[in-house]
Tab-separated table of C-alpha atoms in Angstrom:
chain	number	residue	atom	x	y	z
H	1	MET	CA	80.440	92.123	106.577
H	2	THR	CA	83.381	91.195	108.751
H	3	ASN	CA	86.164	93.565	109.682
H	4	ASP	CA	88.431	91.760	107.201
H	5	ALA	CA	86.143	92.304	104.202
H	6	VAL	CA	87.556	94.171	101.223
H	7	PRO	CA	85.862	97.572	100.745
H	8	SER	CA	83.613	97.854	97.685
H	9	THR	CA	85.315	101.047	96.487
H	10	GLN	CA	88.772	102.520	96.921
H	11	LYS	CA	90.279	105.784	95.666
H	12	ILE	CA	93.840	105.485	94.354
H	13	ALA	CA	96.385	107.719	92.620
H	14	ILE	CA	96.997	107.223	88.888
H	15	THR	CA	100.547	106.073	89.746
H	16	ASP	CA	99.062	103.081	91.616
H	17	LEU	CA	96.789	101.993	88.762
H	18	LYS	CA	97.692	98.670	87.128
H	19	PRO	CA	96.245	96.431	84.407
H	20	GLY	CA	93.554	94.210	85.880
H	21	MET	CA	91.930	96.826	88.103
H	22	TYR	CA	88.212	97.607	87.685
H	23	VAL	CA	87.617	101.368	87.446
H	24	LEU	CA	84.360	103.000	88.492
H	25	SER	CA	85.201	106.678	87.991
H	26	ILE	CA	88.108	109.005	87.334
H	27	THR	CA	89.226	112.386	88.622
H	28	SER	CA	91.044	114.871	86.409
H	29	LYS	CA	93.199	117.758	87.552
H	30	ASN	CA	90.209	120.107	87.668
H	31	LYS	CA	87.040	118.059	88.025
H	32	SER	CA	85.540	114.626	88.614
H	33	VAL	CA	84.425	112.748	85.515
H	34	ASN	CA	82.301	109.608	85.529
H	35	VAL	CA	83.261	107.001	82.938
H	36	LYS	CA	80.307	106.177	80.675
H	37	THR	CA	81.025	102.451	80.788
H	38	GLU	CA	82.755	100.905	83.769
H	39	GLY	CA	85.386	98.325	83.025
H	40	TYR	CA	88.776	96.740	83.470
H	41	ILE	CA	92.103	98.332	82.638
H	42	ARG	CA	93.620	96.061	80.024
H	43	SER	CA	97.035	97.521	79.319
H	44	GLN	CA	99.793	99.862	80.451
H	45	GLU	CA	99.169	101.885	77.282
H	46	GLY	CA	95.669	102.687	78.515
H	47	ILE	CA	97.120	103.914	81.797
H	48	GLN	CA	99.611	106.137	79.977
H	49	LYS	CA	96.764	107.718	78.001
H	50	MET	CA	94.996	108.488	81.278
H	51	VAL	CA	98.109	110.229	82.579
H	52	GLN	CA	98.375	112.227	79.370
H	53	ALA	CA	94.698	113.196	79.681
H	54	GLY	CA	95.429	114.785	83.075
H	55	ILE	CA	93.760	112.125	85.230
H	56	THR	CA	95.188	112.112	88.744
H	57	HIS	CA	92.990	109.751	90.808
H	58	LEU	CA	90.529	106.928	90.211
H	59	THR	CA	87.901	105.035	92.147
H	60	ILE	CA	88.243	101.272	91.761
H	61	ASP	CA	86.362	98.188	92.932
H	62	PRO	CA	89.107	95.971	94.482
H	63	ASN	CA	86.692	93.027	94.621
H	64	LYS	CA	86.665	92.851	90.830
H	65	GLN	CA	90.411	92.901	90.203
H	66	LYS	CA	91.571	90.352	87.627
H	67	GLN	CA	94.878	89.178	86.219
H	68	ALA	CA	95.780	91.299	83.202
H	69	GLU	CA	95.960	88.361	80.790
H	70	LYS	CA	92.327	87.403	81.584
H	71	ILE	CA	90.837	90.824	80.923
H	72	ASP	CA	88.421	91.195	78.024
H	73	LYS	CA	87.042	94.657	78.838
H	74	ILE	CA	88.461	98.140	79.133
H	75	LEU	CA	87.300	101.698	79.681
H	76	PRO	CA	86.306	102.639	76.114
H	77	ASP	CA	86.369	106.391	76.679
H	78	ILE	CA	90.044	106.233	77.674
H	79	ASP	CA	91.308	103.496	75.387
H	80	ASN	CA	89.822	105.240	72.358
H	81	GLU	CA	91.503	108.549	73.132
H	82	PRO	CA	93.348	109.835	70.050
H	83	GLU	CA	97.051	109.170	70.023
H	84	PRO	CA	99.060	112.049	71.490
H	85	SER	CA	100.910	114.196	68.999
H	86	ALA	CA	104.444	113.151	68.155
H	87	GLN	CA	106.933	114.059	70.844
H	88	GLU	CA	109.355	116.803	70.032
H	89	LYS	CA	112.714	115.133	70.309
H	90	PRO	CA	116.165	116.595	69.865
H	91	THR	CA	117.754	115.552	66.582
H	92	SER	CA	119.756	112.332	66.839
H	93	VAL	CA	123.525	112.708	66.683
H	94	SER	CA	126.495	110.333	66.701
H	95	LEU	CA	128.080	109.076	69.908
H	96	ASP	CA	131.209	111.135	69.300
H	97	GLN	CA	129.168	114.289	68.682
H	98	GLU	CA	127.198	113.856	71.901
H	99	MET	CA	129.987	112.649	74.177
H	100	LYS	CA	131.584	116.023	74.916
H	101	SER	CA	128.312	117.689	75.906
H	102	ALA	CA	127.290	114.571	77.849
H	103	SER	CA	130.556	114.718	79.799
H	104	THR	CA	129.920	118.358	80.720
H	105	LEU	CA	126.299	117.587	81.572
H	106	TYR	CA	127.367	114.700	83.807
H	107	ASP	CA	129.884	116.858	85.695
H	108	ASN	CA	127.343	119.664	86.141
H	109	ALA	CA	124.727	117.223	87.434
H	110	LYS	CA	127.235	115.823	89.934
H	111	THR	CA	127.956	119.342	91.155
H	112	LEU	CA	124.227	119.927	91.589
H	113	GLN	CA	123.875	116.672	93.541
H	114	HIS	CA	126.606	117.866	95.912
H	115	LYS	CA	124.781	121.177	96.295
H	116	ILE	CA	121.446	119.463	96.994
H	117	LEU	CA	122.954	117.179	99.624
H	118	ASN	CA	124.805	120.050	101.300
H	119	ASN	CA	121.652	122.179	101.381
H	120	LEU	CA	119.684	119.306	102.886
H	121	THR	CA	122.254	118.898	105.631
H	122	GLU	CA	122.031	122.582	106.489
H	123	SER	CA	118.379	123.505	105.915
H	124	ARG	CA	116.501	120.390	104.703
H	125	SER	CA	115.312	122.179	101.575
H	126	ILE	CA	115.727	121.422	97.869
H	127	ASN	CA	115.569	123.682	94.835
H	128	ILE	CA	113.365	121.473	92.664
H	129	SER	CA	113.565	123.775	89.646
H	130	GLU	CA	117.356	123.310	89.498
H	131	ALA	CA	117.001	119.543	89.779
H	132	LYS	CA	114.320	119.475	87.081
H	133	GLU	CA	116.466	121.577	84.763
H	134	ALA	CA	119.315	119.083	85.188
H	135	THR	CA	117.170	115.986	84.625
H	136	ASP	CA	115.385	117.542	81.639
H	137	ALA	CA	118.841	118.108	80.124
H	138	ILE	CA	119.650	114.451	80.826
H	139	VAL	CA	116.529	113.367	78.950
H	140	ASP	CA	117.420	115.700	76.063
H	141	SER	CA	120.855	114.089	75.792
H	142	ILE	CA	119.365	110.606	75.931
H	143	PHE	CA	117.026	111.397	73.046
H	144	ARG	CA	119.964	112.750	71.022
H	145	ASN	CA	122.153	109.703	71.720
H	146	GLN	CA	121.585	107.662	74.858
H	147	ASP	CA	124.920	105.865	74.549
H	148	ALA	CA	126.866	108.973	75.572
H	149	LEU	CA	125.425	109.257	79.091
H	150	ALA	CA	125.329	105.458	79.329
H	151	CYS	CA	129.103	105.563	78.895
H	152	MET	CA	129.474	108.274	81.527
H	153	SER	CA	127.473	106.193	84.006
H	154	ARG	CA	130.098	103.433	83.767
H	155	LEU	CA	132.897	105.673	85.092
H	156	ARG	CA	133.030	105.445	88.867
H	157	ILE	CA	134.835	107.369	91.585
H	158	LYS	CA	134.869	105.166	94.662
H	159	ASP	CA	134.394	107.896	97.258
H	160	GLU	CA	131.471	109.576	95.452
H	161	TYR	CA	128.989	106.694	95.499
H	162	LEU	CA	125.959	108.569	96.840
H	163	VAL	CA	126.266	111.394	94.300
H	164	GLU	CA	127.055	109.213	91.287
H	165	HIS	CA	124.520	106.528	92.194
H	166	SER	CA	121.580	108.954	92.154
H	167	LEU	CA	122.751	110.481	88.888
H	168	ASN	CA	123.358	107.108	87.235
H	169	VAL	CA	119.969	105.789	88.342
H	170	SER	CA	118.380	108.856	86.744
H	171	ILE	CA	120.249	108.182	83.493
H	172	LEU	CA	119.422	104.476	83.442
H	173	MET	CA	115.782	105.082	84.401
H	174	SER	CA	115.442	107.529	81.513
H	175	ILE	CA	117.029	105.097	79.048
H	176	PHE	CA	114.755	102.300	80.317
H	177	ALA	CA	111.623	104.465	80.085
H	178	LYS	CA	112.547	105.557	76.545
H	179	TYR	CA	113.055	101.897	75.592
H	180	LEU	CA	109.531	101.168	76.894
H	181	LYS	CA	108.243	104.019	74.681
H	182	LEU	CA	106.765	105.964	77.587
H	183	ASP	CA	105.526	109.488	77.010
H	184	ARG	CA	108.206	112.195	77.093
H	185	GLU	CA	106.597	113.967	80.075
H	186	LEU	CA	106.545	110.693	82.013
H	187	ILE	CA	110.213	110.103	81.221
H	188	GLU	CA	111.109	113.549	82.551
H	189	GLN	CA	109.213	112.911	85.783
H	190	LEU	CA	110.818	109.476	86.186
H	191	ALA	CA	114.260	111.026	85.635
H	192	LEU	CA	113.571	113.605	88.352
H	193	GLY	CA	112.239	110.994	90.776
H	194	ALA	CA	115.299	108.801	90.204
H	195	PHE	CA	117.631	111.780	90.633
H	196	LEU	CA	116.050	112.479	94.045
H	197	HIS	CA	115.319	108.912	95.159
H	198	ASP	CA	118.113	108.709	97.746
H	199	VAL	CA	118.111	112.279	99.121
H	200	GLY	CA	117.079	110.972	102.547
H	201	LYS	CA	120.433	109.211	102.914
H	202	VAL	CA	122.229	112.482	103.595
H	203	LEU	CA	120.203	112.705	106.823
H	204	ILE	CA	121.487	109.299	108.006
H	205	PRO	CA	124.410	109.415	110.492
H	206	PRO	CA	127.632	109.052	108.415
H	207	GLU	CA	129.030	106.324	110.671
H	208	VAL	CA	126.018	104.174	109.766
H	209	LEU	CA	125.674	105.206	106.111
H	210	HIS	CA	129.348	104.573	105.290
H	211	LYS	CA	129.960	101.578	107.560
H	212	PRO	CA	132.043	99.081	105.517
H	213	GLY	CA	131.104	95.988	107.508
H	214	LYS	CA	127.800	94.255	108.053
H	215	LEU	CA	125.119	96.412	109.636
H	216	THR	CA	123.563	95.435	112.936
H	217	PRO	CA	119.737	95.104	112.972
H	218	PRO	CA	119.333	98.555	114.628
H	219	GLU	CA	121.723	100.095	112.073
H	220	TYR	CA	119.787	98.519	109.222
H	221	GLU	CA	116.586	100.064	110.549
H	222	ILE	CA	118.318	103.450	110.532
H	223	ILE	CA	119.396	102.937	106.906
H	224	LYS	CA	115.851	101.964	105.937
H	225	SER	CA	114.554	105.242	107.342
H	226	HIS	CA	116.159	107.146	104.438
H	227	VAL	CA	113.036	106.569	102.330
H	228	THR	CA	110.747	108.172	104.901
H	229	LEU	CA	113.222	110.991	105.521
H	230	GLY	CA	113.431	111.692	101.802
H	231	MET	CA	109.641	111.716	101.481
H	232	GLN	CA	109.335	114.172	104.374
H	233	VAL	CA	111.684	116.573	102.611
H	234	LEU	CA	110.063	116.241	99.186
H	235	GLN	CA	106.481	116.507	100.409
H	236	ASP	CA	107.256	120.083	101.424
H	237	CYS	CA	108.298	120.957	97.863
H	238	PRO	CA	105.509	122.799	95.974
H	239	ASP	CA	104.141	121.440	92.683
H	240	LEU	CA	106.170	118.230	92.767
H	241	PRO	CA	104.351	115.656	90.582
H	242	GLU	CA	102.911	112.688	92.437
H	243	LEU	CA	104.788	110.347	90.097
H	244	VAL	CA	108.097	111.759	91.386
H	245	LEU	CA	107.045	111.077	94.981
H	246	SER	CA	105.883	107.581	94.024
H	247	VAL	CA	109.310	106.722	92.566
H	248	VAL	CA	111.036	107.849	95.773
H	249	LYS	CA	108.519	106.090	97.999
H	250	GLN	CA	108.600	102.722	96.231
H	251	HIS	CA	112.234	102.243	95.189
H	252	HIS	CA	112.897	99.712	97.980
H	253	GLU	CA	109.555	97.889	97.832
H	254	ARG	CA	109.588	94.297	96.572
H	255	LEU	CA	106.814	92.235	94.979
H	256	ASP	CA	106.785	89.609	97.745
H	257	GLY	CA	106.325	92.201	100.511
H	258	THR	CA	109.876	91.963	101.875
H	259	GLY	CA	110.756	95.535	100.923
H	260	TYR	CA	110.385	98.766	102.856
H	261	PRO	CA	109.140	101.113	104.205
H	262	GLN	CA	105.535	99.903	103.716
H	263	GLN	CA	106.097	96.223	102.839
H	264	LEU	CA	103.923	96.663	99.756
H	265	THR	CA	103.068	93.566	97.749
H	266	GLU	CA	102.780	93.010	94.000
H	267	PRO	CA	99.267	94.453	93.475
H	268	GLN	CA	100.211	97.610	95.396
H	269	ILE	CA	103.413	98.482	93.523
H	270	SER	CA	103.091	100.597	90.380
H	271	GLN	CA	104.956	99.899	87.157
H	272	PHE	CA	107.205	102.846	87.939
H	273	GLY	CA	107.930	101.488	91.418
H	274	ARG	CA	108.914	98.181	89.835
H	275	MET	CA	111.141	99.947	87.317
H	276	ILE	CA	113.039	102.011	89.907
H	277	ALA	CA	113.561	98.898	92.067
H	278	ILE	CA	115.312	97.156	89.156
H	279	VAL	CA	117.391	100.149	88.078
H	280	ASP	CA	118.395	101.103	91.636
H	281	SER	CA	119.469	97.539	92.474
H	282	TYR	CA	121.410	97.121	89.228
H	283	ASP	CA	123.386	100.333	89.683
H	284	ALA	CA	124.098	99.560	93.343
H	285	MET	CA	125.445	96.120	92.418
H	286	THR	CA	127.694	97.420	89.621
H	287	ALA	CA	128.988	100.464	91.560
H	288	GLU	CA	132.569	100.733	92.753
H	289	ARG	CA	132.808	101.639	96.432
H	290	VAL	CA	135.698	102.221	98.796
H	291	TYR	CA	135.020	98.935	100.572
H	292	LYS	CA	133.486	96.880	97.732
H	293	ALA	CA	134.318	96.333	94.081
H	294	GLY	CA	131.405	96.619	91.689
H	295	MET	CA	130.297	93.447	89.933
H	296	HIS	CA	130.192	93.076	86.175
H	297	PRO	CA	126.838	93.864	84.510
H	298	ILE	CA	126.285	90.251	83.457
H	299	LYS	CA	126.489	89.078	87.072
H	300	ALA	CA	124.083	91.819	88.181
H	301	PHE	CA	121.654	90.785	85.434
H	302	LYS	CA	121.810	87.168	86.632
H	303	ILE	CA	120.999	88.213	90.199
H	304	LEU	CA	118.027	90.309	89.067
H	305	MET	CA	116.720	87.401	86.988
H	306	LYS	CA	117.266	84.933	89.834
H	307	GLU	CA	115.291	87.141	92.220
H	308	SER	CA	112.395	87.465	89.767
H	309	PRO	CA	109.494	87.185	90.098
H	310	THR	CA	109.634	87.116	93.902
H	311	SER	CA	111.334	90.489	94.362
H	312	TYR	CA	111.396	92.013	90.879
H	313	ASP	CA	108.954	92.072	87.980
H	314	ASN	CA	110.180	89.308	85.666
H	315	GLU	CA	108.974	90.895	82.425
H	316	LEU	CA	110.481	94.277	83.297
H	317	VAL	CA	113.815	92.655	84.218
H	318	GLU	CA	113.932	90.973	80.805
H	319	GLN	CA	113.127	94.283	79.116
H	320	PHE	CA	115.809	96.049	81.162
H	321	VAL	CA	118.441	93.512	80.085
H	322	ASN	CA	117.358	93.873	76.459
H	323	CYS	CA	117.463	97.653	76.838
H	324	LEU	CA	121.055	97.820	78.129
H	325	GLY	CA	122.377	94.797	76.248
H	326	ILE	CA	124.397	91.860	77.581
H	327	TYR	CA	127.451	94.109	77.437
H	328	PRO	CA	126.172	97.626	78.277
H	329	ILE	CA	127.700	100.662	76.574
H	330	GLY	CA	130.925	101.707	78.338
H	331	THR	CA	131.733	98.215	79.658
H	332	LEU	CA	135.470	97.409	79.651
H	333	VAL	CA	136.187	94.075	77.934
H	334	LYS	CA	139.142	91.947	76.847
H	335	LEU	CA	138.967	90.370	73.412
H	336	THR	CA	140.331	86.944	72.483
H	337	SER	CA	143.199	88.728	70.702
H	338	GLY	CA	144.274	90.259	74.021
H	339	LYS	CA	143.086	93.756	73.122
H	340	LEU	CA	141.227	95.842	75.691
H	341	GLY	CA	138.385	98.146	74.731
H	342	LEU	CA	135.124	99.804	75.699
H	343	ILE	CA	131.766	98.732	74.320
H	344	SER	CA	130.825	101.652	72.067
H	345	LYS	CA	127.709	100.431	70.249
H	346	LEU	CA	125.305	97.499	70.477
H	347	ASN	CA	124.459	95.096	67.680
H	348	LYS	CA	120.771	94.478	68.353
H	349	SER	CA	120.644	91.380	66.144
H	350	LYS	CA	123.821	89.912	67.687
H	351	PRO	CA	124.037	91.060	71.333
H	352	LEU	CA	127.200	89.029	71.961
H	353	GLN	CA	129.016	90.821	69.124
H	354	PRO	CA	128.858	94.584	69.791
H	355	PHE	CA	131.198	97.341	68.582
H	356	VAL	CA	134.335	97.694	70.721
H	357	ARG	CA	136.651	100.698	70.743
H	358	VAL	CA	140.060	99.143	71.532
H	359	PHE	CA	143.012	101.083	72.961
H	360	TYR	CA	145.347	98.637	74.767
H	361	ASN	CA	147.072	95.304	74.072
H	362	THR	CA	147.469	93.079	77.130
H	363	ARG	CA	149.998	90.817	75.391
H	364	LEU	CA	152.283	93.759	74.658
H	365	ASN	CA	151.351	95.584	77.894
H	366	GLN	CA	151.067	98.874	76.056
H	367	ALA	CA	148.611	101.294	74.506
H	368	ILE	CA	147.751	100.835	70.831
H	369	ALA	CA	146.203	103.070	68.178
H	370	MET	CA	142.523	103.680	68.835
H	371	GLU	CA	140.293	101.534	66.629
H	372	GLU	CA	136.598	100.631	66.606
H	373	ILE	CA	135.890	97.001	65.808
H	374	ASP	CA	132.517	95.631	64.712
H	375	LEU	CA	132.733	92.089	66.051
H	376	ILE	CA	130.143	90.854	63.541
H	377	HIS	CA	132.279	91.819	60.558
H	378	ASP	CA	135.772	91.701	62.056
H	379	LYS	CA	138.072	90.011	59.558
H	380	HIS	CA	140.229	88.593	62.359
H	381	GLN	CA	137.125	87.034	63.984
H	382	ASP	CA	137.961	88.620	67.319
H	383	GLN	CA	135.375	88.054	70.061
H	384	ILE	CA	134.799	89.106	73.671
H	385	ASP	CA	136.757	86.952	76.083
H	386	CYS	CA	135.597	88.534	79.355
H	387	CYS	CA	134.658	91.716	81.197
H	388	ILE	CA	137.511	93.176	83.234
H	389	ARG	CA	138.340	95.899	85.726
H	390	PRO	CA	140.959	98.577	84.956
H	391	GLU	CA	143.063	97.665	87.971
H	392	GLU	CA	143.618	94.170	86.568
H	393	PHE	CA	146.012	95.716	84.036
H	394	ASN	CA	146.936	98.847	85.993
H	395	ILE	CA	145.481	101.205	83.408
H	396	ASN	CA	143.954	104.653	83.851
H	397	LEU	CA	140.479	104.012	82.469
H	398	LEU	CA	139.418	107.664	82.680
H	399	ARG	CA	142.384	108.756	80.534
H	400	PHE	CA	141.695	106.108	77.901
H	401	PHE	CA	137.982	106.848	78.051
H	402	LYS	CA	138.624	110.496	77.216
H	403	ARG	CA	140.908	109.461	74.360
H	404	ALA	CA	138.269	107.088	73.025
H	405	PHE	CA	135.231	109.328	73.223
H	406	ILE	CA	135.917	112.958	74.114
H	407	GLU	CA	139.270	114.279	72.837
């Protein structure tokens, strides 16, 4: 065997397991268990069942890895596990019913983010229980009505990017994971990982972190160190699930190996690492910053699709777009009639014709009576003309948003 030969066995964490890998044995939280029949992992569902069964690590044979679509075997003991009991979910409510509590939840989570970042600056410690309580509440709200927090994530304050970005990524990651029908416990861990994914940035010198112009190569290397800095802080936190650490560690990795900090390639990046890469990039592109206007969701979607499958997982990008919709909830749009409104509900069968809650007429340059229009059944046959920014018509979006959804 040469020095370049692939080892015959390799132990990996459950978060690194992917369809196509050949598993030899598994390790649960308390003991090692040999699988009666070795075999290939055929699907992500099989992996989720392993997580639910308490499996933390596995021994694989990397020489036998296959592409998922060519697999005709699977670990029978795992794949035949009984379905987990139905998740206890909060009762669904209307958007208007959920919006007030979602607004309070969003403000409280922002306050906690400020507290976390301030504590890190002073002592480099994080109260994980507080963060978990906040993200569990986020997941609760999303199960009641995900559109409420989706709306909140569209409201931006330019000088609070770091705080709002981490919170919005947590919200979007939770919505995405729910759309993929992941287990409730997994969703909660993904929400926590997303909430903490950028904590290392507070340890970056402000003059580099907030530099409006192009970064020099040395400055870019400093920015890239935020992943390692964040991991160093979180690794000292007791009882933090490995999945949370994996989300933080892999959020800047890319399938073609151009990411950082480890330049992982496609086979080495977990599904959850691929998900956070998509969600993090999307929110960063659509965010309003002091020195850069956020782009419209449609443009961000096009960039993600263009950079797939080299940087992003193509199938997951398509699922993410389907999850949020062509016009995500909370998007400000102008209709062909000249009315302005916020997307308030999606029409799954007709994604280009959602519900719009209108509040302003651009032809009259004045506010109008609040009205929700279903573009599929609108008698005036109004349609979306374009996405816009509030400053284009000098309107106070936050005030109209509160009128439309909270007051």
